[in-house]
Amino acid sequence: MSAESPGQNEHHVRVLKRRFRDWRGQRPFWAGLFTLLGGIPIAYFPYASLNLGQMTVTMATTGGAGALIIGVLLVTLGLTMWFHHIVRVFAGVAAILLALISIPVANFGGFVVGFLLALIGGALSVSWAPGEPAEPHPDTVRPKAPAPAGDRSDVPFVPGPPYSDTVSMTKKPIHSEGGGSSAG
């Protein structure tokens, strides 16, 4: 083990930060975060109480159960955008619809804060598309296969079992008593 070898003395926080950045880049991270944060005030405000000295102010309404359901669904959709990014369009459309429904049901959508966060998160999820894989840099060296017998020294290395480049086909007569693939 040499002190000059790369990666050996790399700090674990830097490694975790790089892994998180790679994970975040493969999914609609910000869409999920906005949707998740939008669900919290929608679910919280109908059950919250504010104490002003001796006076307690509560926002409990008949829509409390509906607000709780909408908030929990938005949090679930935000997590779905992170961990099942294949259904990002469905989750985005559902988040937009739930944000719109939260206006009359959940105290103006969590006092407009939850509504706006969920609406932005849903729109980001619908518009997110996975990135194209990066093309290799021209300075990188691609491994070559060992040269086979012959003049094929420029064939790139392809992993897998070796197959020949030619295909041989044989003609088989088709009989009227059962076809060309009859077993009897």
Short mmCIF file of C-alpha atoms in Angstrom, two decimals:
data_model
loop_
_atom_site.label_atom_id
_atom_site.label_comp_id
_atom_site.label_asym_id
_atom_site.label_seq_id
_atom_site.Cartn_x
_atom_site.Cartn_y
_atom_site.Cartn_z
CA MET A 1 0.00 0.00 0.00
CA SER A 2 1.44 3.25 -1.13
CA ALA A 3 0.63 6.75 0.08
CA GLU A 4 0.47 7.84 -3.55
CA SER A 5 -2.31 5.48 -4.61
CA PRO A 6 -5.53 7.40 -5.44
CA GLY A 7 -8.74 6.81 -3.53
CA GLN A 8 -7.05 5.21 -0.59
CA ASN A 9 -6.96 8.29 1.62
CA GLU A 10 -10.16 9.82 0.30
CA HIS A 11 -12.40 11.05 3.06
CA HIS A 12 -15.63 9.09 3.56
CA VAL A 13 -17.76 12.24 3.56
CA ARG A 14 -16.51 13.09 0.08
CA VAL A 15 -17.35 9.57 -1.09
CA LEU A 16 -20.87 9.79 0.37
CA LYS A 17 -21.35 13.21 -1.20
CA ARG A 18 -20.34 11.87 -4.62
CA ARG A 19 -22.64 8.85 -4.27
CA PHE A 20 -25.54 11.10 -3.27
CA ARG A 21 -24.87 13.39 -6.25
CA ASP A 22 -24.89 10.37 -8.60
CA TRP A 23 -28.10 9.04 -7.00
CA ARG A 24 -29.73 12.49 -7.20
CA GLY A 25 -28.83 12.86 -10.87
CA GLN A 26 -30.64 9.66 -11.86
CA ARG A 27 -34.10 10.69 -10.64
CA PRO A 28 -36.32 13.77 -10.30
CA PHE A 29 -34.87 14.69 -6.91
CA TRP A 30 -36.07 18.30 -6.68
CA ALA A 31 -39.54 17.35 -7.86
CA GLY A 32 -39.81 14.77 -5.10
CA LEU A 33 -38.48 17.20 -2.51
CA PHE A 34 -40.93 19.98 -3.44
CA THR A 35 -43.85 17.53 -3.51
CA LEU A 36 -42.88 16.05 -0.16
CA LEU A 37 -42.48 19.49 1.40
CA GLY A 38 -45.82 20.54 -0.11
CA GLY A 39 -47.64 17.69 1.60
CA ILE A 40 -46.40 18.59 5.08
CA PRO A 41 -48.18 21.97 5.55
CA ILE A 42 -51.33 20.65 3.89
CA ALA A 43 -51.52 17.81 6.41
CA TYR A 44 -50.27 19.82 9.40
CA PHE A 45 -52.26 23.07 9.46
CA PRO A 46 -55.75 21.58 10.05
CA TYR A 47 -54.46 19.87 13.20
CA ALA A 48 -52.16 22.62 14.48
CA SER A 49 -52.97 24.90 17.37
CA LEU A 50 -51.31 28.21 18.12
CA ASN A 51 -51.03 29.54 21.66
CA LEU A 52 -51.08 33.32 21.99
CA GLY A 53 -50.66 33.89 25.71
CA GLN A 54 -53.77 32.39 27.32
CA MET A 55 -55.65 32.10 24.03
CA THR A 56 -55.45 28.98 21.84
CA VAL A 57 -56.16 29.30 18.12
CA THR A 58 -56.94 26.07 16.26
CA MET A 59 -57.57 25.57 12.56
CA ALA A 60 -59.60 22.36 12.98
CA THR A 61 -62.17 22.17 10.22
CA THR A 62 -64.47 19.53 8.80
CA GLY A 63 -61.89 19.02 6.04
CA GLY A 64 -59.26 17.81 8.51
CA ALA A 65 -59.45 14.19 7.40
CA GLY A 66 -59.35 15.19 3.73
CA ALA A 67 -56.35 17.42 4.37
CA LEU A 68 -54.56 14.60 6.16
CA ILE A 69 -55.21 12.20 3.29
CA ILE A 70 -54.06 14.74 0.68
CA GLY A 71 -50.92 15.55 2.67
CA VAL A 72 -49.99 11.90 3.19
CA LEU A 73 -50.58 11.15 -0.50
CA LEU A 74 -48.34 14.07 -1.52
CA VAL A 75 -45.57 12.85 0.79
CA THR A 76 -45.97 9.36 -0.66
CA LEU A 77 -45.83 10.71 -4.21
CA GLY A 78 -42.68 12.66 -3.37
CA LEU A 79 -41.02 9.49 -2.12
CA THR A 80 -42.27 7.64 -5.19
CA MET A 81 -40.57 10.19 -7.41
CA TRP A 82 -37.30 9.44 -5.63
CA PHE A 83 -37.41 5.68 -5.42
CA HIS A 84 -39.56 4.68 -8.43
CA HIS A 85 -38.68 7.31 -10.99
CA ILE A 86 -40.18 5.19 -13.78
CA VAL A 87 -43.68 6.40 -12.76
CA ARG A 88 -42.61 10.04 -12.52
CA VAL A 89 -45.24 11.29 -15.00
CA PHE A 90 -48.08 9.61 -13.12
CA ALA A 91 -46.76 10.88 -9.79
CA GLY A 92 -46.39 14.39 -11.19
CA VAL A 93 -49.91 14.52 -12.60
CA ALA A 94 -51.32 13.09 -9.35
CA ALA A 95 -49.38 15.69 -7.33
CA ILE A 96 -50.74 18.52 -9.48
CA LEU A 97 -54.32 17.23 -9.10
CA LEU A 98 -53.96 16.79 -5.34
CA ALA A 99 -52.48 20.29 -5.04
CA LEU A 100 -55.50 21.70 -6.88
CA ILE A 101 -57.92 19.71 -4.74
CA SER A 102 -56.20 20.94 -1.58
CA ILE A 103 -57.35 24.53 -2.21
CA PRO A 104 -61.01 23.98 -1.21
CA VAL A 105 -60.38 21.00 1.09
CA ALA A 106 -57.30 21.86 3.16
CA ASN A 107 -57.37 25.52 4.26
CA PHE A 108 -56.49 27.01 0.89
CA GLY A 109 -53.88 24.35 0.24
CA GLY A 110 -51.99 24.74 3.50
CA PHE A 111 -52.26 28.54 3.30
CA VAL A 112 -51.05 28.46 -0.33
CA VAL A 113 -47.56 27.32 0.76
CA GLY A 114 -48.29 23.60 0.42
CA PHE A 115 -50.29 24.20 -2.74
CA LEU A 116 -47.44 26.03 -4.48
CA LEU A 117 -44.77 23.54 -3.37
CA ALA A 118 -46.83 20.54 -4.51
CA LEU A 119 -47.73 22.25 -7.79
CA ILE A 120 -44.08 23.06 -8.56
CA GLY A 121 -43.00 19.54 -7.56
CA GLY A 122 -45.61 17.94 -9.81
CA ALA A 123 -44.65 20.14 -12.74
CA LEU A 124 -40.95 19.34 -12.25
CA SER A 125 -41.73 15.63 -12.13
CA VAL A 126 -43.75 15.70 -15.35
CA SER A 127 -41.05 17.67 -17.16
CA TRP A 128 -38.04 15.70 -15.89
CA ALA A 129 -36.33 13.37 -18.37
CA PRO A 130 -33.37 11.08 -17.71
CA GLY A 131 -30.10 12.38 -19.06
CA GLU A 132 -28.24 10.88 -21.97
CA PRO A 133 -25.25 8.75 -21.00
CA ALA A 134 -22.03 10.65 -21.44
CA GLU A 135 -19.95 9.70 -24.44
CA PRO A 136 -16.43 8.61 -23.62
CA HIS A 137 -13.80 11.29 -23.81
CA PRO A 138 -11.58 10.94 -26.92
CA ASP A 139 -8.49 10.72 -24.72
CA THR A 140 -9.69 7.53 -23.00
CA VAL A 141 -8.21 4.26 -24.15
CA ARG A 142 -10.59 1.43 -24.98
CA PRO A 143 -9.29 -2.09 -24.38
CA LYS A 144 -8.73 -4.13 -27.51
CA ALA A 145 -9.28 -7.85 -27.90
CA PRO A 146 -6.29 -10.05 -28.41
CA ALA A 147 -5.60 -10.32 -32.12
CA PRO A 148 -7.05 -13.54 -33.54
CA ALA A 149 -5.27 -15.55 -36.17
CA GLY A 150 -5.59 -13.43 -39.26
CA ASP A 151 -5.50 -9.75 -40.06
CA ARG A 152 -8.17 -8.51 -37.57
CA SER A 153 -5.99 -6.38 -35.29
CA ASP A 154 -8.42 -3.45 -35.30
CA VAL A 155 -11.45 -5.33 -33.86
CA PRO A 156 -12.51 -3.77 -30.50
CA PHE A 157 -12.92 -5.97 -27.46
CA VAL A 158 -16.49 -7.15 -26.93
CA PRO A 159 -17.14 -9.25 -23.83
CA GLY A 160 -19.03 -12.48 -24.29
CA PRO A 161 -18.54 -15.86 -25.89
CA PRO A 162 -16.69 -15.88 -29.20
CA TYR A 163 -18.92 -16.37 -32.22
CA SER A 164 -17.99 -16.46 -35.84
CA ASP A 165 -19.02 -13.66 -38.16
CA THR A 166 -20.55 -16.00 -40.74
CA VAL A 167 -23.95 -17.59 -40.55
CA SER A 168 -24.51 -20.94 -42.13
CA MET A 169 -27.98 -21.85 -43.31
CA THR A 170 -29.06 -25.20 -44.62
CA LYS A 171 -32.12 -25.86 -46.69
CA LYS A 172 -34.47 -28.44 -45.34
CA PRO A 173 -37.29 -29.77 -47.49
CA ILE A 174 -40.78 -29.23 -46.18
CA HIS A 175 -42.94 -32.30 -46.63
CA SER A 176 -46.68 -32.27 -46.83
CA GLU A 177 -47.00 -34.96 -44.15
CA GLY A 178 -46.29 -32.74 -41.17
CA GLY A 179 -44.08 -29.84 -42.09
CA GLY A 180 -40.38 -29.31 -41.81
CA SER A 181 -40.25 -29.62 -38.06
CA SER A 182 -42.27 -32.74 -37.47
CA ALA A 183 -40.85 -35.11 -34.93
CA GLY A 184 -42.40 -38.26 -36.26
#
